[in-house]
Amino acid sequence: MSNPGPPPDSVAFCADLVRSYDFPRYAATLFLPAAERRALLALYAFNVEIVRVRDQVSQPLPGEIRLQWWTDMLSGHAHGSAEGNPVAAELLRAIRDFDLPVEPLSLLAEEHQFDLYNDPMPTMAALEGYLAATSSALFGLAALVLGPPSEAVEHLARHAGLAQGIGQVIANLPRDAAHGQLFLPQQVMERHNCSMEDVFAGKETPNLHAVLEQLAAEARQHMTAASSLLAQVAPSVRPAFLPLSQAQADLKRLSRPGRNPFALQPPSRLRTLWTLWRASRSREFTK
C-alpha cells in the first residue's frame, strides 16, 4: 500500500508561506499544472524558511542550529519527524516525485549561513558564488520539476539566478543596511570610494550610486544572457523562469535616475501578477 503522504493542509501551508514572503515566485506558479505547482511551492517554501532564519534569530548560533536541522533532514538524519513539519514533508515529496537532487538543496541552506553574520561580501566573485548556490540553484531545481536536465538549462539557471539575485541585493539595501549587513561587494565599493559607514548611516552619495549602477549593469548582462538562452531550452521548462520577467521589471525600476537607494519600493501584487501573466503569454515563453 502506498504512503498517502502529508495531509492537504501542508500544501496550503506552503502556498500561504510563499504568497506572504515571496509573492513573485508564488504568482509564477499559478500558470503551472497542479502537480508541478505543488512541487515548486515546496521548493519555494523551503527557500523562504531558509532565508527567514536571519530575521528569526538575534544570535548566529540558533540560526546555525536551524539551518543544520534542514541539512540533517535532507540527509535523512533529522531530529524529530520531518513529516511533522509541513514544508519538510512537502519538500521530501517533491524530491521523491520528481527525482530531485538533494545536494543543491543542502548547499543552499549552508550558503545562507553567511546571512547570520555581519561579515562584508568581499568581492564580486564571492557574491556570484553566493547567488549561484542560492538564486541560481533554485531556478535549476524548478526547471528539473518541469523537464529533463541539460547544459542549456544549467547555463540559463546560472544567468537567471545572478540577474535576479544582484537585483535583490540592490532592492534589499535599505533592510540590510539597517541590520548592519552589506551584500555590496567591498571590492566594488573600494573602486568607487564608497564607505561602509556612509551606507550604514543611510547617506545617499554619488559614490554609492556608482556602486549600484555597476551592480545593475552586471545584472543586465546576466539578464541579456538568460533571455537569449531561454529560446534554447524546451518550452515545457520555460515557465520555471517566469520570475525573470518580474526581476527584469524590478531592475528597470531600481535603475531609474534619481531613485533613493534607501527607499523600499516593492511593486504592488497586482502589478506583479500583470507582469507575470503578460510574460506567460509572450512568444519568449511559449514559442
mmCIF file of C-alpha atoms in Angstrom:
data_model
loop_
_atom_site.group_PDB
_atom_site.id
_atom_site.type_symbol
_atom_site.label_atom_id
_atom_site.label_comp_id
_atom_site.label_asym_id
_atom_site.label_seq_id
_atom_site.Cartn_x
_atom_site.Cartn_y
_atom_site.Cartn_z
ATOM 1 C CA MET A 1 0.000 0.000 0.000
ATOM 2 C CA SER A 2 1.438 3.383 -0.989
ATOM 3 C CA ASN A 3 2.152 6.118 1.513
ATOM 4 C CA PRO A 4 -0.770 8.599 1.365
ATOM 5 C CA GLY A 5 1.649 11.444 2.031
ATOM 6 C CA PRO A 6 1.115 14.567 4.105
ATOM 7 C CA PRO A 7 -2.377 15.994 4.550
ATOM 8 C CA PRO A 8 -3.575 18.631 2.074
ATOM 9 C CA ASP A 9 -3.181 21.383 4.674
ATOM 10 C CA SER A 10 0.602 21.109 4.253
ATOM 11 C CA VAL A 11 0.066 22.142 0.630
ATOM 12 C CA ALA A 12 -1.950 25.168 1.771
ATOM 13 C CA PHE A 13 0.710 25.982 4.392
ATOM 14 C CA CYS A 14 3.451 26.120 1.733
ATOM 15 C CA ALA A 15 1.276 28.165 -0.612
ATOM 16 C CA ASP A 16 0.477 30.678 2.146
ATOM 17 C CA LEU A 17 4.129 30.932 3.162
ATOM 18 C CA VAL A 18 5.320 31.642 -0.387
ATOM 19 C CA ARG A 19 2.427 34.019 -1.076
ATOM 20 C CA SER A 20 3.296 36.003 2.079
ATOM 21 C CA TYR A 21 7.079 36.184 1.708
ATOM 22 C CA ASP A 22 7.903 35.611 -1.975
ATOM 23 C CA PHE A 23 4.922 36.788 -3.982
ATOM 24 C CA PRO A 24 6.618 36.879 -7.425
ATOM 25 C CA ARG A 25 7.545 33.197 -7.209
ATOM 26 C CA TYR A 26 4.095 32.363 -5.812
ATOM 27 C CA ALA A 27 2.428 34.194 -8.704
ATOM 28 C CA ALA A 28 4.648 32.398 -11.232
ATOM 29 C CA THR A 29 3.340 29.013 -10.035
ATOM 30 C CA LEU A 30 -0.246 29.990 -10.886
ATOM 31 C CA PHE A 31 0.480 29.229 -14.549
ATOM 32 C CA LEU A 32 1.522 25.597 -13.921
ATOM 33 C CA PRO A 33 -0.327 22.257 -13.724
ATOM 34 C CA ALA A 34 -1.295 21.146 -10.204
ATOM 35 C CA ALA A 35 1.422 18.523 -9.574
ATOM 36 C CA GLU A 36 4.262 20.713 -10.800
ATOM 37 C CA ARG A 37 2.859 23.735 -8.983
ATOM 38 C CA ARG A 38 2.788 21.770 -5.717
ATOM 39 C CA ALA A 39 6.440 20.761 -6.133
ATOM 40 C CA LEU A 40 7.565 24.291 -6.958
ATOM 41 C CA LEU A 41 5.681 25.702 -3.979
ATOM 42 C CA ALA A 42 7.520 23.156 -1.805
ATOM 43 C CA LEU A 43 10.885 24.327 -3.178
ATOM 44 C CA TYR A 44 9.985 27.982 -2.757
ATOM 45 C CA ALA A 45 8.589 27.434 0.761
ATOM 46 C CA PHE A 46 11.854 25.714 1.708
ATOM 47 C CA ASN A 47 13.748 28.720 0.347
ATOM 48 C CA VAL A 48 11.541 31.099 2.356
ATOM 49 C CA GLU A 49 12.204 29.109 5.535
ATOM 50 C CA ILE A 50 15.954 29.247 4.935
ATOM 51 C CA VAL A 51 16.036 32.958 4.035
ATOM 52 C CA ARG A 52 13.857 33.894 7.033
ATOM 53 C CA VAL A 53 16.220 32.297 9.576
ATOM 54 C CA ARG A 54 18.254 35.518 9.710
ATOM 55 C CA ASP A 55 15.196 37.535 10.754
ATOM 56 C CA GLN A 56 14.069 34.973 13.341
ATOM 57 C CA VAL A 57 17.229 34.859 15.454
ATOM 58 C CA SER A 58 19.205 37.507 17.319
ATOM 59 C CA GLN A 59 22.446 35.492 17.513
ATOM 60 C CA PRO A 60 24.189 33.345 14.889
ATOM 61 C CA LEU A 61 24.235 30.080 16.880
ATOM 62 C CA PRO A 62 20.445 29.498 16.979
ATOM 63 C CA GLY A 63 20.413 30.288 13.251
ATOM 64 C CA GLU A 64 23.164 27.736 12.618
ATOM 65 C CA ILE A 65 21.136 25.143 14.529
ATOM 66 C CA ARG A 66 18.012 25.851 12.450
ATOM 67 C CA LEU A 67 19.925 25.578 9.184
ATOM 68 C CA GLN A 68 21.613 22.390 10.413
ATOM 69 C CA TRP A 69 18.177 20.848 11.053
ATOM 70 C CA TRP A 70 17.351 21.305 7.378
ATOM 71 C CA THR A 71 20.625 19.815 6.145
ATOM 72 C CA ASP A 72 20.172 16.898 8.575
ATOM 73 C CA MET A 73 16.605 16.404 7.333
ATOM 74 C CA LEU A 74 17.764 16.339 3.722
ATOM 75 C CA SER A 75 20.413 13.749 4.553
ATOM 76 C CA GLY A 76 17.853 11.622 6.408
ATOM 77 C CA HIS A 77 19.136 12.411 9.904
ATOM 78 C CA ALA A 78 16.551 14.913 11.187
ATOM 79 C CA HIS A 79 15.981 15.146 14.922
ATOM 80 C CA GLY A 80 12.250 14.588 15.231
ATOM 81 C CA SER A 81 9.882 13.643 12.464
ATOM 82 C CA ALA A 82 10.343 15.646 9.283
ATOM 83 C CA GLU A 83 6.774 14.679 8.395
ATOM 84 C CA GLY A 84 5.622 16.878 11.291
ATOM 85 C CA ASN A 85 6.997 19.932 9.504
ATOM 86 C CA PRO A 86 4.672 20.793 6.578
ATOM 87 C CA VAL A 87 7.428 22.372 4.481
ATOM 88 C CA ALA A 88 9.804 19.451 5.063
ATOM 89 C CA ALA A 89 7.021 16.963 4.268
ATOM 90 C CA GLU A 90 6.189 18.727 1.006
ATOM 91 C CA LEU A 91 9.853 19.105 0.068
ATOM 92 C CA LEU A 92 10.535 15.395 0.609
ATOM 93 C CA ARG A 93 7.507 14.581 -1.525
ATOM 94 C CA ALA A 94 8.758 16.841 -4.339
ATOM 95 C CA ILE A 95 12.230 15.255 -4.154
ATOM 96 C CA ARG A 96 10.657 11.806 -4.406
ATOM 97 C CA ASP A 97 8.080 12.568 -7.104
ATOM 98 C CA PHE A 98 10.443 14.452 -9.408
ATOM 99 C CA ASP A 99 13.725 12.718 -8.544
ATOM 100 C CA LEU A 100 15.339 15.990 -7.477
ATOM 101 C CA PRO A 101 18.988 16.057 -6.349
ATOM 102 C CA VAL A 102 19.401 16.741 -2.638
ATOM 103 C CA GLU A 103 22.884 18.261 -2.782
ATOM 104 C CA PRO A 104 21.857 21.667 -4.239
ATOM 105 C CA LEU A 105 19.200 21.994 -1.512
ATOM 106 C CA SER A 106 21.737 21.272 1.229
ATOM 107 C CA LEU A 107 24.227 23.690 -0.320
ATOM 108 C CA LEU A 108 21.538 26.381 -0.478
ATOM 109 C CA ALA A 109 20.950 26.043 3.269
ATOM 110 C CA GLU A 110 24.692 26.015 4.000
ATOM 111 C CA GLU A 111 25.337 29.097 1.839
ATOM 112 C CA HIS A 112 22.762 31.093 3.811
ATOM 113 C CA GLN A 113 24.917 30.714 6.931
ATOM 114 C CA PHE A 114 26.632 33.823 5.566
ATOM 115 C CA ASP A 115 23.431 35.766 6.327
ATOM 116 C CA LEU A 116 23.789 35.101 10.067
ATOM 117 C CA TYR A 117 26.974 37.117 10.411
ATOM 118 C CA ASN A 118 27.766 40.737 9.610
ATOM 119 C CA ASP A 119 30.809 39.854 7.548
ATOM 120 C CA PRO A 120 31.052 42.020 4.431
ATOM 121 C CA MET A 121 30.799 40.427 0.984
ATOM 122 C CA PRO A 122 34.440 40.668 -0.136
ATOM 123 C CA THR A 123 34.390 40.514 -3.944
ATOM 124 C CA MET A 124 32.098 40.332 -6.963
ATOM 125 C CA ALA A 125 33.239 36.728 -7.439
ATOM 126 C CA ALA A 126 32.179 35.910 -3.865
ATOM 127 C CA LEU A 127 28.754 37.465 -4.448
ATOM 128 C CA GLU A 128 28.336 35.489 -7.666
ATOM 129 C CA GLY A 129 29.302 32.285 -5.827
ATOM 130 C CA TYR A 130 26.722 33.019 -3.127
ATOM 131 C CA LEU A 131 23.993 33.730 -5.693
ATOM 132 C CA ALA A 132 24.890 30.692 -7.811
ATOM 133 C CA ALA A 133 24.354 28.442 -4.776
ATOM 134 C CA THR A 134 21.085 30.160 -3.833
ATOM 135 C CA SER A 135 19.130 32.008 -6.558
ATOM 136 C CA SER A 136 20.597 30.053 -9.495
ATOM 137 C CA ALA A 137 20.175 26.727 -7.691
ATOM 138 C CA LEU A 138 16.504 27.487 -7.085
ATOM 139 C CA PHE A 139 15.933 28.210 -10.793
ATOM 140 C CA GLY A 140 17.765 24.985 -11.670
ATOM 141 C CA LEU A 141 15.690 22.864 -9.300
ATOM 142 C CA ALA A 142 12.437 24.432 -10.542
ATOM 143 C CA ALA A 143 13.484 23.626 -14.113
ATOM 144 C CA LEU A 144 14.101 19.970 -13.155
ATOM 145 C CA VAL A 145 10.491 19.716 -11.947
ATOM 146 C CA LEU A 146 9.289 20.778 -15.402
ATOM 147 C CA GLY A 147 11.661 18.892 -17.665
ATOM 148 C CA PRO A 148 14.882 16.926 -18.128
ATOM 149 C CA PRO A 149 18.281 18.381 -17.257
ATOM 150 C CA SER A 150 20.502 19.845 -19.990
ATOM 151 C CA GLU A 151 23.568 22.007 -20.325
ATOM 152 C CA ALA A 152 21.431 24.845 -21.733
ATOM 153 C CA VAL A 153 19.133 24.710 -18.689
ATOM 154 C CA GLU A 154 22.139 24.817 -16.340
ATOM 155 C CA HIS A 155 23.572 27.873 -18.083
ATOM 156 C CA LEU A 156 20.176 29.564 -18.165
ATOM 157 C CA ALA A 157 19.621 28.893 -14.443
ATOM 158 C CA ARG A 158 23.019 30.346 -13.585
ATOM 159 C CA HIS A 159 22.476 33.606 -15.506
ATOM 160 C CA ALA A 160 18.843 33.887 -14.334
ATOM 161 C CA GLY A 161 19.861 33.499 -10.693
ATOM 162 C CA LEU A 162 22.675 36.025 -10.970
ATOM 163 C CA ALA A 163 20.420 38.587 -12.682
ATOM 164 C CA GLN A 164 17.640 38.147 -10.131
ATOM 165 C CA GLY A 165 19.995 37.905 -7.150
ATOM 166 C CA ILE A 166 22.018 41.032 -7.938
ATOM 167 C CA GLY A 167 18.741 42.913 -8.384
ATOM 168 C CA GLN A 168 17.638 41.715 -4.957
ATOM 169 C CA VAL A 169 20.901 42.908 -3.406
ATOM 170 C CA ILE A 170 20.135 46.389 -4.758
ATOM 171 C CA ALA A 171 16.480 46.234 -3.670
ATOM 172 C CA ASN A 172 17.316 44.923 -0.172
ATOM 173 C CA LEU A 173 19.937 47.582 0.565
ATOM 174 C CA PRO A 174 17.682 49.560 2.983
ATOM 175 C CA ARG A 175 16.861 46.454 5.027
ATOM 176 C CA ASP A 176 20.403 45.080 5.002
ATOM 177 C CA ALA A 177 21.954 48.441 5.948
ATOM 178 C CA ALA A 178 19.501 48.736 8.857
ATOM 179 C CA HIS A 179 20.737 45.320 10.074
ATOM 180 C CA GLY A 180 24.374 46.420 9.799
ATOM 181 C CA GLN A 181 24.919 43.963 6.982
ATOM 182 C CA LEU A 182 26.209 44.606 3.493
ATOM 183 C CA PHE A 183 25.955 42.388 0.427
ATOM 184 C CA LEU A 184 27.512 45.079 -1.794
ATOM 185 C CA PRO A 185 30.997 43.685 -2.592
ATOM 186 C CA GLN A 186 33.789 45.527 -0.774
ATOM 187 C CA GLN A 187 35.892 45.323 -3.932
ATOM 188 C CA VAL A 188 33.296 47.351 -5.889
ATOM 189 C CA MET A 189 32.797 49.822 -3.025
ATOM 190 C CA GLU A 190 36.540 50.486 -2.806
ATOM 191 C CA ARG A 191 36.708 51.038 -6.558
ATOM 192 C CA HIS A 192 34.151 53.840 -6.203
ATOM 193 C CA ASN A 193 35.448 55.197 -2.852
ATOM 194 C CA CYS A 194 32.161 54.329 -1.152
ATOM 195 C CA SER A 195 32.446 53.875 2.621
ATOM 196 C CA MET A 196 30.516 51.289 4.622
ATOM 197 C CA GLU A 197 29.928 53.902 7.323
ATOM 198 C CA ASP A 198 28.059 56.148 4.880
ATOM 199 C CA VAL A 199 25.906 53.242 3.725
ATOM 200 C CA PHE A 200 25.068 52.177 7.284
ATOM 201 C CA ALA A 201 24.208 55.809 8.075
ATOM 202 C CA GLY A 202 21.788 55.838 5.135
ATOM 203 C CA LYS A 203 23.721 58.525 3.256
ATOM 204 C CA GLU A 204 22.829 58.804 -0.407
ATOM 205 C CA THR A 205 26.104 59.672 -2.162
ATOM 206 C CA PRO A 206 27.306 59.768 -5.791
ATOM 207 C CA ASN A 207 29.803 57.062 -4.800
ATOM 208 C CA LEU A 208 27.015 54.731 -3.679
ATOM 209 C CA HIS A 209 25.065 55.430 -6.869
ATOM 210 C CA ALA A 210 28.173 54.461 -8.857
ATOM 211 C CA VAL A 211 28.418 51.157 -6.943
ATOM 212 C CA LEU A 212 24.748 50.367 -7.537
ATOM 213 C CA GLU A 213 24.971 51.274 -11.219
ATOM 214 C CA GLN A 214 27.915 48.888 -11.669
ATOM 215 C CA LEU A 215 25.890 46.118 -9.999
ATOM 216 C CA ALA A 216 22.831 46.935 -12.113
ATOM 217 C CA ALA A 217 24.965 46.768 -15.264
ATOM 218 C CA GLU A 218 26.207 43.300 -14.208
ATOM 219 C CA ALA A 219 22.622 42.203 -13.596
ATOM 220 C CA ARG A 220 21.544 43.488 -17.026
ATOM 221 C CA GLN A 221 24.330 41.482 -18.697
ATOM 222 C CA HIS A 222 23.144 38.300 -16.990
ATOM 223 C CA MET A 223 19.539 39.154 -17.892
ATOM 224 C CA THR A 224 20.501 39.512 -21.575
ATOM 225 C CA ALA A 225 22.345 36.178 -21.474
ATOM 226 C CA ALA A 226 19.373 34.481 -19.791
ATOM 227 C CA SER A 227 16.922 35.888 -22.343
ATOM 228 C CA SER A 228 18.996 34.544 -25.231
ATOM 229 C CA LEU A 229 19.336 31.106 -23.601
ATOM 230 C CA LEU A 230 15.590 30.846 -22.944
ATOM 231 C CA ALA A 231 14.970 30.007 -26.616
ATOM 232 C CA GLN A 232 17.407 27.073 -26.370
ATOM 233 C CA VAL A 233 15.501 25.144 -23.681
ATOM 234 C CA ALA A 234 12.352 23.057 -24.101
ATOM 235 C CA PRO A 235 9.106 25.097 -23.981
ATOM 236 C CA SER A 236 7.896 22.867 -21.114
ATOM 237 C CA VAL A 237 10.811 24.074 -18.943
ATOM 238 C CA ARG A 238 10.465 27.803 -19.636
ATOM 239 C CA PRO A 239 7.719 28.514 -17.053
ATOM 240 C CA ALA A 240 10.323 27.790 -14.335
ATOM 241 C CA PHE A 241 11.948 31.052 -15.451
ATOM 242 C CA LEU A 242 8.818 33.215 -15.343
ATOM 243 C CA PRO A 243 10.107 35.018 -12.203
ATOM 244 C CA LEU A 244 12.760 36.517 -14.509
ATOM 245 C CA SER A 245 10.112 38.793 -16.024
ATOM 246 C CA GLN A 246 9.483 40.342 -12.607
ATOM 247 C CA ALA A 247 13.225 40.560 -11.951
ATOM 248 C CA GLN A 248 13.613 42.445 -15.229
ATOM 249 C CA ALA A 249 10.836 44.882 -14.286
ATOM 250 C CA ASP A 250 12.408 45.342 -10.832
ATOM 251 C CA LEU A 251 15.817 46.051 -12.349
ATOM 252 C CA LYS A 252 14.346 48.716 -14.606
ATOM 253 C CA ARG A 253 12.612 50.313 -11.608
ATOM 254 C CA LEU A 254 15.753 50.139 -9.443
ATOM 255 C CA SER A 255 17.863 51.745 -12.192
ATOM 256 C CA ARG A 256 15.733 54.883 -12.556
ATOM 257 C CA PRO A 257 17.802 58.072 -12.361
ATOM 258 C CA GLY A 258 17.337 59.931 -9.085
ATOM 259 C CA ARG A 259 15.918 56.932 -7.213
ATOM 260 C CA ASN A 260 16.662 56.987 -3.480
ATOM 261 C CA PRO A 261 18.506 53.685 -2.853
ATOM 262 C CA PHE A 262 17.354 53.688 0.783
ATOM 263 C CA ALA A 263 13.639 53.831 -0.069
ATOM 264 C CA LEU A 264 11.892 50.459 -0.006
ATOM 265 C CA GLN A 265 9.643 50.411 -3.068
ATOM 266 C CA PRO A 266 8.280 46.907 -3.687
ATOM 267 C CA PRO A 267 5.938 46.580 -6.674
ATOM 268 C CA SER A 268 2.252 46.061 -5.987
ATOM 269 C CA ARG A 269 0.961 42.496 -6.109
ATOM 270 C CA LEU A 270 -1.443 43.451 -8.877
ATOM 271 C CA ARG A 271 1.411 44.788 -10.996
ATOM 272 C CA THR A 272 3.424 41.631 -10.298
ATOM 273 C CA LEU A 273 0.510 39.438 -11.424
ATOM 274 C CA TRP A 274 0.113 41.549 -14.570
ATOM 275 C CA THR A 275 3.842 41.325 -15.368
ATOM 276 C CA LEU A 276 3.903 37.537 -14.951
ATOM 277 C CA TRP A 277 0.623 36.965 -16.837
ATOM 278 C CA ARG A 278 1.876 39.030 -19.765
ATOM 279 C CA ALA A 279 5.200 37.139 -19.766
ATOM 280 C CA SER A 280 3.422 33.749 -19.605
ATOM 281 C CA ARG A 281 1.639 34.602 -22.870
ATOM 282 C CA SER A 282 4.641 36.101 -24.646
ATOM 283 C CA ARG A 283 6.457 34.350 -27.517
ATOM 284 C CA GLU A 284 9.585 34.257 -25.365
ATOM 285 C CA PHE A 285 7.943 31.690 -23.076
ATOM 286 C CA THR A 286 5.574 29.913 -25.470
ATOM 287 C CA LYS A 287 7.159 29.692 -28.937
#
